[in-house]
Short mmCIF file of C-alpha atoms in Angstrom, two decimals:
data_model
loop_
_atom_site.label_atom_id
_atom_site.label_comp_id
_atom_site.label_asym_id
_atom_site.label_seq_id
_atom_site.Cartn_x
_atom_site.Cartn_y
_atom_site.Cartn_z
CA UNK A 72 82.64 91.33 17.23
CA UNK A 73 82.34 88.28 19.49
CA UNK A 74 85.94 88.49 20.26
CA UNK A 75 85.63 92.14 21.30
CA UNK A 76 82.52 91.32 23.39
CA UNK A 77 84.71 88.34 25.29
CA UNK A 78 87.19 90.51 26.23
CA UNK A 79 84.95 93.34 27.59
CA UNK A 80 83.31 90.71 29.57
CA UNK A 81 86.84 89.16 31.31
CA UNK A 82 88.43 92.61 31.67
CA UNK A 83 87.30 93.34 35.06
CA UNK A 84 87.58 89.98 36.39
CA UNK A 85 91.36 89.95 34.92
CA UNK A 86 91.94 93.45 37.09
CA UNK A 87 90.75 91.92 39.68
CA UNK A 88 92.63 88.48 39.76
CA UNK A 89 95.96 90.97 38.91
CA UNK A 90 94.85 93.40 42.21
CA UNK A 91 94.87 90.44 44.59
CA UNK A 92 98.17 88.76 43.16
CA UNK A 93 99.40 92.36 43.68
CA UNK A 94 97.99 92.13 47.77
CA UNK A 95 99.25 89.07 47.89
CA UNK A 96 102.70 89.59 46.71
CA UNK A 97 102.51 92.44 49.39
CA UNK A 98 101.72 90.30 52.71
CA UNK A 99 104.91 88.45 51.49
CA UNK A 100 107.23 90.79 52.83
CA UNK A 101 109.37 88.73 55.07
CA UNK A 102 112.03 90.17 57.40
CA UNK A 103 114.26 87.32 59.55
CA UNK A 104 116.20 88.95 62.64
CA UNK A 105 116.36 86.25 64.77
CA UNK A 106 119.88 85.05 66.56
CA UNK A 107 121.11 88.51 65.84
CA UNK A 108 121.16 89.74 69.93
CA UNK A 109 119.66 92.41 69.55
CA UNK A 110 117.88 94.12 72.47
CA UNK A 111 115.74 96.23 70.85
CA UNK A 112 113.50 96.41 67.95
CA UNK A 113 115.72 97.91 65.09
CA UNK A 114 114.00 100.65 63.24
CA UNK A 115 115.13 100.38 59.91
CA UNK A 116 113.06 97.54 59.01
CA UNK A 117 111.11 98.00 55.81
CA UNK A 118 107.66 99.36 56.58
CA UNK A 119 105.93 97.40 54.60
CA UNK A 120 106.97 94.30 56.12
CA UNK A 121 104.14 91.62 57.02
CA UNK A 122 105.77 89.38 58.77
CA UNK A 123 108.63 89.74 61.15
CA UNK A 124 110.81 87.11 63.09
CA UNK A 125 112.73 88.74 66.10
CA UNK A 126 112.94 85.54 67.82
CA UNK A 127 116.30 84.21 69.91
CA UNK A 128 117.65 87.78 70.66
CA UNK A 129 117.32 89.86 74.40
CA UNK A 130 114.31 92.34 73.15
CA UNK A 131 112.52 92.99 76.72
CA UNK A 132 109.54 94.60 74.58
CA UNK A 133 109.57 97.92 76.63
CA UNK A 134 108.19 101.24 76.07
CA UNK A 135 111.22 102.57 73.00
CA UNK A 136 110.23 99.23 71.49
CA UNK A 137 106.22 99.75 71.52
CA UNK A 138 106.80 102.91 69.82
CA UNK A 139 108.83 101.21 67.07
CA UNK A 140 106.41 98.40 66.44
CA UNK A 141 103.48 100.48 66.29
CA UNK A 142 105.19 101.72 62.56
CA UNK A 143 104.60 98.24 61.14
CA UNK A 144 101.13 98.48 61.17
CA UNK A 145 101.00 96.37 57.97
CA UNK A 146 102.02 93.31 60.05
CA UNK A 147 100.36 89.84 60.09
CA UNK A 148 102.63 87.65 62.12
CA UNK A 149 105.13 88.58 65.06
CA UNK A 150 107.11 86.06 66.82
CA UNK A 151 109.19 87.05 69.36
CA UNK A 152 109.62 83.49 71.00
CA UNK A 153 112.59 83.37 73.62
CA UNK A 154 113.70 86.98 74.00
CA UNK A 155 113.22 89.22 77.48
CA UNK A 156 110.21 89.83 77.59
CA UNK A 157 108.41 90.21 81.10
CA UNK A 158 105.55 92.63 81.14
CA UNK A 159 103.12 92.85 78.21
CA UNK A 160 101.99 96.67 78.77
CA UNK A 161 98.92 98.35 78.14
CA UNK A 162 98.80 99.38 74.07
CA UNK A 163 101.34 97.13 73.29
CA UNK A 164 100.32 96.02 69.62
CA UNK A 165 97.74 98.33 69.36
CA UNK A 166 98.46 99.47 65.73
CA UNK A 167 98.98 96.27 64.74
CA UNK A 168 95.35 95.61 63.90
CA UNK A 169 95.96 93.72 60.52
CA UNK A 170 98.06 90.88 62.74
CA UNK A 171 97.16 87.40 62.79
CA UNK A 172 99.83 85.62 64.76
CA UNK A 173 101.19 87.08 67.65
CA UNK A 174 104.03 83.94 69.53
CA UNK A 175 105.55 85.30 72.55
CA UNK A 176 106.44 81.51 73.62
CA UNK A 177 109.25 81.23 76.37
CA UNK A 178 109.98 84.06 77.64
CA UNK A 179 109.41 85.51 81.13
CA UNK A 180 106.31 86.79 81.03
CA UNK A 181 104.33 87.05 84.47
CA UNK A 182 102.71 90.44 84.19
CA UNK A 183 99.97 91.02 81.60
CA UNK A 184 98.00 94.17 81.83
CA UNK A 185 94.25 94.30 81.16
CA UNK A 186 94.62 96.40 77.79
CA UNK A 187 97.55 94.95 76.70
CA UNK A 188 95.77 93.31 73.91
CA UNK A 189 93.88 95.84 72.66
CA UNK A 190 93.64 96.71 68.65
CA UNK A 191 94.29 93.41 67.88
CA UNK A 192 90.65 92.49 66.17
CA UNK A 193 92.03 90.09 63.95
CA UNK A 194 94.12 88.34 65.44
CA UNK A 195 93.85 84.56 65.18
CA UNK A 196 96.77 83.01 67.26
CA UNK A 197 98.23 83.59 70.35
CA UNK A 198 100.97 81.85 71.41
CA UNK A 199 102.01 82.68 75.28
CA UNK A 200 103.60 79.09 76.47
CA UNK A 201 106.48 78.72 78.14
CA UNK A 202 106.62 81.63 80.48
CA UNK A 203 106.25 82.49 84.35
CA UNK A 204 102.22 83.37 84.16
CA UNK A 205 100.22 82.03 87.50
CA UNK A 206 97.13 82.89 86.38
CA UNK A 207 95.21 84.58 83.79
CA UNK A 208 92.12 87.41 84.49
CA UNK A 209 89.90 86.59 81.44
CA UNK A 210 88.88 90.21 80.24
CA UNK A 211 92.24 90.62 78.81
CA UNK A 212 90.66 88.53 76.07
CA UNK A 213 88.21 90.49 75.63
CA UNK A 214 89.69 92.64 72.61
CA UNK A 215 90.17 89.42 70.57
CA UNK A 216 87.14 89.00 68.92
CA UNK A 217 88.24 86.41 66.05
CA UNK A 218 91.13 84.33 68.33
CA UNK A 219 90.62 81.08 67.11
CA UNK A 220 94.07 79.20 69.02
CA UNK A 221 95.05 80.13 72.48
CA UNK A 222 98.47 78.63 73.83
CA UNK A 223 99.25 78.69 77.19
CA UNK A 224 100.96 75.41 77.51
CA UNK A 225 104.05 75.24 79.97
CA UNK A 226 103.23 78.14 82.73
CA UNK A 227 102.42 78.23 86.37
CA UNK A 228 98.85 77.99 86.04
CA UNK A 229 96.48 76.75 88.55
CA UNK A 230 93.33 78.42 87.96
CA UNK A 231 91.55 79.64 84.53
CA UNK A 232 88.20 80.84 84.54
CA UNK A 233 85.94 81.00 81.41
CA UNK A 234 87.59 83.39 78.31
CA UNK A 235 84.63 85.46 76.61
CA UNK A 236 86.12 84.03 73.14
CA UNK A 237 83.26 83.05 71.04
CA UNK A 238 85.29 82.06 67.75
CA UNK A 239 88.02 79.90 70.24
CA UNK A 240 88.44 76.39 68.34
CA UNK A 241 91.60 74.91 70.03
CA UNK A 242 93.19 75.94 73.42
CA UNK A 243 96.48 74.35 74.96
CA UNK A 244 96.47 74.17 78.91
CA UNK A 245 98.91 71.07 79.41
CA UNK A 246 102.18 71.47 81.53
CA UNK A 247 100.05 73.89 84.06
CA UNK A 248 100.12 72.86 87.88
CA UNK A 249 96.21 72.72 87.76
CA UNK A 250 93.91 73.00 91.04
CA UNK A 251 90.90 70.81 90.40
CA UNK A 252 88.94 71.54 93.36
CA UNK A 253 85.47 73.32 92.83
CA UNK A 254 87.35 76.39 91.25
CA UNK A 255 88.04 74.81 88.14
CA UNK A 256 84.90 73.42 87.82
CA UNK A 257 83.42 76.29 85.17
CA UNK A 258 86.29 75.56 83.13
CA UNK A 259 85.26 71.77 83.16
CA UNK A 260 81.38 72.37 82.43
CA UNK A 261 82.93 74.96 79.58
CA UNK A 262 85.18 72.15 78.11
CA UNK A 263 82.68 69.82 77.52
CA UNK A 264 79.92 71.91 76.14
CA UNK A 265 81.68 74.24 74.38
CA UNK A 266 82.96 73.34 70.47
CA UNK A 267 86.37 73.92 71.81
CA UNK A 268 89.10 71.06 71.25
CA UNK A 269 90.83 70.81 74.06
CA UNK A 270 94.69 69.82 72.64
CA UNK A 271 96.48 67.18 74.10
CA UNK A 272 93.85 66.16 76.49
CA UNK A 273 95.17 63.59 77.66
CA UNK A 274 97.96 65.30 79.77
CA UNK A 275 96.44 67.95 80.72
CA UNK A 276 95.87 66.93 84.24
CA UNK A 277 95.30 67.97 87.92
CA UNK A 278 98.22 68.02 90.06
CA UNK A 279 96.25 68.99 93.16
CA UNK A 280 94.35 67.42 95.16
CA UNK A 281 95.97 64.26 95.56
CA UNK A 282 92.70 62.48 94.80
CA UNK A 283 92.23 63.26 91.73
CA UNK A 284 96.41 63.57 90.80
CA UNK A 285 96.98 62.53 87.13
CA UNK A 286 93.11 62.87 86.00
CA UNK A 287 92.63 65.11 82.88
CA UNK A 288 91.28 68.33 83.67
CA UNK A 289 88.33 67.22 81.55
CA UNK A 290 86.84 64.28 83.08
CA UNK A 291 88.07 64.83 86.46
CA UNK A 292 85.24 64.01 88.81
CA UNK A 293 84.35 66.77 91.54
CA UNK A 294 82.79 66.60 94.91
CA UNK A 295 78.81 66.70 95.81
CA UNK A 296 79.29 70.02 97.11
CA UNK A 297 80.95 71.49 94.13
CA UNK A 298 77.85 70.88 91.93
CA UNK A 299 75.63 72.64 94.15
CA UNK A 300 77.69 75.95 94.65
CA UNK A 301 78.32 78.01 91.76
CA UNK A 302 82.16 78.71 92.54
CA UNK A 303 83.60 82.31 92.71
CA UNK A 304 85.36 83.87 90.15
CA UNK A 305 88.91 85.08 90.92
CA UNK A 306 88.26 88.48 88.86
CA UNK A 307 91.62 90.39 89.84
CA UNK A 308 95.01 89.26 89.92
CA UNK A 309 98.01 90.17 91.74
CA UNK A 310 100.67 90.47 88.59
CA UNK A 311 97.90 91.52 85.91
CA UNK A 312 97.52 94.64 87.84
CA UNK A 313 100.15 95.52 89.33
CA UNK A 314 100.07 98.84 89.93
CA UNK A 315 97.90 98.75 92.32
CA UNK A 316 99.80 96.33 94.56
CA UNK A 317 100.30 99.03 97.85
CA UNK A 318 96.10 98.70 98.06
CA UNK A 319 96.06 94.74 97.68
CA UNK A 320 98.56 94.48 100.15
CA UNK A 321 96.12 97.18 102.27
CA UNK A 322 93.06 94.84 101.59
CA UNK A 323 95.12 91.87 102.45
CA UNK A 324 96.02 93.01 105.92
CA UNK A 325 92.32 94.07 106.26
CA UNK A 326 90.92 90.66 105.86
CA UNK A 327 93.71 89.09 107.72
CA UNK A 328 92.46 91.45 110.80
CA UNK A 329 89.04 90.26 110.43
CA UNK A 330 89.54 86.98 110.09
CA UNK A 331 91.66 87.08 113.15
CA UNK A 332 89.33 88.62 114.93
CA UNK A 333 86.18 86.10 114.05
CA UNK A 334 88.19 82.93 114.06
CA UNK A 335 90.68 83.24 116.81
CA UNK A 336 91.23 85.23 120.18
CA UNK A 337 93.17 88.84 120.43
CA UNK A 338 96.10 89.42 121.07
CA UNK A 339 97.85 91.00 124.54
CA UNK A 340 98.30 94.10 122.43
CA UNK A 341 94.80 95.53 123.26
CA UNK A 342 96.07 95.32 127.25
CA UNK A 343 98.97 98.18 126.15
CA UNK A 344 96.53 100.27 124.33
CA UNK A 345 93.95 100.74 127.11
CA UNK A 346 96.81 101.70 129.60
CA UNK A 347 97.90 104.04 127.64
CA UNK A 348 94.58 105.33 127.10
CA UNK A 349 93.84 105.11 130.93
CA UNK A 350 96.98 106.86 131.51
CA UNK A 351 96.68 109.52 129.21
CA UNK A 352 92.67 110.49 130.59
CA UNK A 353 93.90 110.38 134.38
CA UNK A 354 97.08 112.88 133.73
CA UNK A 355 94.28 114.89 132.06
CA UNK A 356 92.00 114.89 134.68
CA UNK A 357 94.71 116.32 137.47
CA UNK A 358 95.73 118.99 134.69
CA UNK A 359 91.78 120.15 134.69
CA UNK A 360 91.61 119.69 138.29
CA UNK A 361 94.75 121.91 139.00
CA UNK A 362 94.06 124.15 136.63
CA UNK A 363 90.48 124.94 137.75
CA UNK A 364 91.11 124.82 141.87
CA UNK A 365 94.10 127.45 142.35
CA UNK A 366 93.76 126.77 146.20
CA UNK A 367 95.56 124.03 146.19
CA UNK A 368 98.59 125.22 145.03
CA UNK A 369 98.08 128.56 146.65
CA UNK A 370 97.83 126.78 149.44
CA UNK A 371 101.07 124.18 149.18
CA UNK A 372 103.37 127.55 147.77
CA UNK A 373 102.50 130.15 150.53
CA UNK A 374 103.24 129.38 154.37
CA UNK A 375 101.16 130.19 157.29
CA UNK A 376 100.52 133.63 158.27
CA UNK A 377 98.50 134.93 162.09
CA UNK A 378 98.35 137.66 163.41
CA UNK A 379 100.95 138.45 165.95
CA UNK A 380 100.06 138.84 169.56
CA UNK A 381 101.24 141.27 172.13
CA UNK A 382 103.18 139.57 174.61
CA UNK A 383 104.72 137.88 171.28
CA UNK A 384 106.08 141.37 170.24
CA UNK A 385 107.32 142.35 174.45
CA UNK A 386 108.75 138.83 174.62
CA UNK A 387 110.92 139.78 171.36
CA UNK A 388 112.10 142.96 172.46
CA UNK A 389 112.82 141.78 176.01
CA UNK A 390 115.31 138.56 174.62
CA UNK A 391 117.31 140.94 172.44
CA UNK A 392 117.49 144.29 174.08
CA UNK A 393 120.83 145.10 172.60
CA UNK A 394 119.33 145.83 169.41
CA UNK A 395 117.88 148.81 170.83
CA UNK A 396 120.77 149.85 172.67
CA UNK A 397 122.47 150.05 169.65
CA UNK A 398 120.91 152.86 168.50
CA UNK A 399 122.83 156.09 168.22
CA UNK A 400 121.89 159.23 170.57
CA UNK A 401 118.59 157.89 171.97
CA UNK A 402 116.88 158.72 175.09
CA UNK A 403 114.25 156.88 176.62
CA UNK A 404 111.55 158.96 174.96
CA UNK A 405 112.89 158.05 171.72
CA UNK A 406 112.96 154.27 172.74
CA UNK A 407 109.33 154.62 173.62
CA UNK A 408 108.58 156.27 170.18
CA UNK A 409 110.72 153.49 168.43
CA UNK A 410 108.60 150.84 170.67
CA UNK A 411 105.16 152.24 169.72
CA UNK A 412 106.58 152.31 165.91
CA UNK A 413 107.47 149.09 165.95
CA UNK A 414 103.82 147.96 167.18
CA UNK A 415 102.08 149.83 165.16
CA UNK A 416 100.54 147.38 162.30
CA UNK A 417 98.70 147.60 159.27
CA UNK A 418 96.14 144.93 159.07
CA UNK A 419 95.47 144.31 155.13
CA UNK A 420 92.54 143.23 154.35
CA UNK A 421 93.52 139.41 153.20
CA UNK A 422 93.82 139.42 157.17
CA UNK A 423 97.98 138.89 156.92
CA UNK A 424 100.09 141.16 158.56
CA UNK A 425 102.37 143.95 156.85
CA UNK A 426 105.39 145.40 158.97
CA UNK A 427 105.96 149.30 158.19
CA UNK A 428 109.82 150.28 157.81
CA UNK A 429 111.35 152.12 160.24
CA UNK A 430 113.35 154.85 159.44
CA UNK A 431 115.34 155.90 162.41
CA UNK A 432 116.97 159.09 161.78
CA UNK A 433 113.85 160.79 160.47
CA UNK A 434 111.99 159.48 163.34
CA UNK A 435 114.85 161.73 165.31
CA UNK A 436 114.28 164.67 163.44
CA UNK A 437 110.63 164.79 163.87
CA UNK A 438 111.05 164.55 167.78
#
């Protein structure tokens, strides 16, 4: 009876020491494909693997190869260290929620988009050293609640403001071309009241200014001014968004003009655009002008017209008085007609003069 009482008692804890060798044996799945030069993520991997080694081969992580690794969603490390990797998209691991490590260590990473961490929850290990990053906005971070190590030893770093990582226990900066003026000085303050070991502290040190060349990033000591200015956060960055690079450029310019135009004097350009501005208003003013006075033009198309005088019209008939004798079976009654004819004028009413034609032969008929 006590027997059977024992073993009622140990049964379920039995199941349940047999159900966690059973997980366990199950987040052993291994699956080694590094050295293998492969340039994409192969898609006949077992599904069930857990952890996956794709280091050493050409995989540039693009959009064919998101798709694939968003099947191994049972995945708790990834290392993809030294492969072609350049751009870490948006979604890029974000079915891999069960992963733990994630090492993307020397490769050429310089682009990392805002989401590009998302789904990743658990993750407890990122590993992004060796690679071609100049700086890091921190709300990529954001989706990593539980990151405990952050690696970004060996990039092009200058500047790092404060990650939002509350669970952050070690983080490797050393090898970074680090700007300690009053920029880095949040980062400083965060080291040294934060629980957050800073690895390798020791040569993890400014390179600029000169002054404070070879100091650790730690104890370097800033200038009165910097402690009395709260310095401003670099919040967007050129290759972690860039998508948008046609508008930075656009703001660029913009602040280039204004600063140009508070700091220093203007160029000779402004000179050509108000003469062509000049030029353009005084052509339009002799268009109205001409348009709305038609004299003038009347005036400079049309010549001269007067009434003609008496001894004008004698004096013309008296110079040339062969064109009357060349007439055809005239008298001197018919010249007379002709004469009076040729005087007689039609005043218009504009006040210019209007010559009648002369028809000779039915002037001869009618006489």
């Amino acid at each position: 009876m006590k027997t059977t009482c024992i073993l009622i008692l140990f049964w379920p804890l039995s199941m349940l020491l047999l159900s966690d060798e059973s997980q366990t044996s199950r987040t052993e799945v291994k699956c080694n494909f590094t050295e293998n030069n492969y340039s994409l993520i192969p898609m006949d991997i077992n599904k069930d693997v857990t952890i996956l080694d794709l280091s050493h081969n050409r995989i540039a992580l693009n959009i064919r190869d998101i798709s694939v690794l968003q099947t191994y969603f049972l995945l708790t490390e990834l290392y993809l260290f030294e492969n072609n990797v350049t751009i870490l998209y948006n979604n890029s691991f974000g079915n891999l929620s069960n992963l733990k490590i994630l090492n993307i260590c020397r490769n050429s990473i310089y682009i990392i988009q805002r989401g590009a961490f998302i789904g990743l929850k658990n993750l407890e290990q990122l590993h992004l050293c060796q690679n071609k990053m100049l700086q890091l906005n921190p709300e990529i971070f954001v989706p990593l609640k539980n990151l405990k190590l952050l690696n970004l030893q060996g990039n092009l770093i200058s500047y790092f403001d404060v990650p939002q990582l509350f669970h952050l226990e070690i983080i490797i900066l050393y090898g970074n071309p680090w700007n300690c003026s009053c920029g880095l000085l949040n980062l400083q303050n965060w080291l040294n009241t934060s629980n957050v070991t800073l690895e390798n502290e020791s040569i993890t040190m400014c390179s600029y200014p000169d002054t404070l060349k070879g100091y650790s990033i730690k104890i370097a000591h800033y200038k009165a001014e910097c402690q009395s200015k709260f310095p401003s956060p670099i919040t967007e960055d050129l290759y972690i968004n860039f998508q948008s690079i046609s508008n930075s450029t656009f703001n660029s310019s913009l602040n280039n003009l204004t600063s140009n135009s508070e700091h220093g004097p203007l160029g000779k350009s402004w000179a050509l655009l108000v003469g062509v501005v000049v030029t353009i208003l005084l052509t339009s003013l002799l268009i109205f002008i001409a348009m709305k006075c038609p004299i003038w033009y009347n005036f400079l198309l049309s010549y001269k017209h007067h009434h003609l005088e008496e001894h004008e019209a004698e004096d013309g008939f008296t110079e040339n008085p062969s064109s009357l004798s060349q007439i055809p079976d005239t008298n001197s009654k018919e010249t007379i007609v002709i004469f009076e004819q040729v005087h007689s004028f039609v005043v218009d009413d504009d006040g210019f003069i209007e010559d009648k034609y002369i028809d000779i032969h039915e002037l001869h008929e009618e006489n």
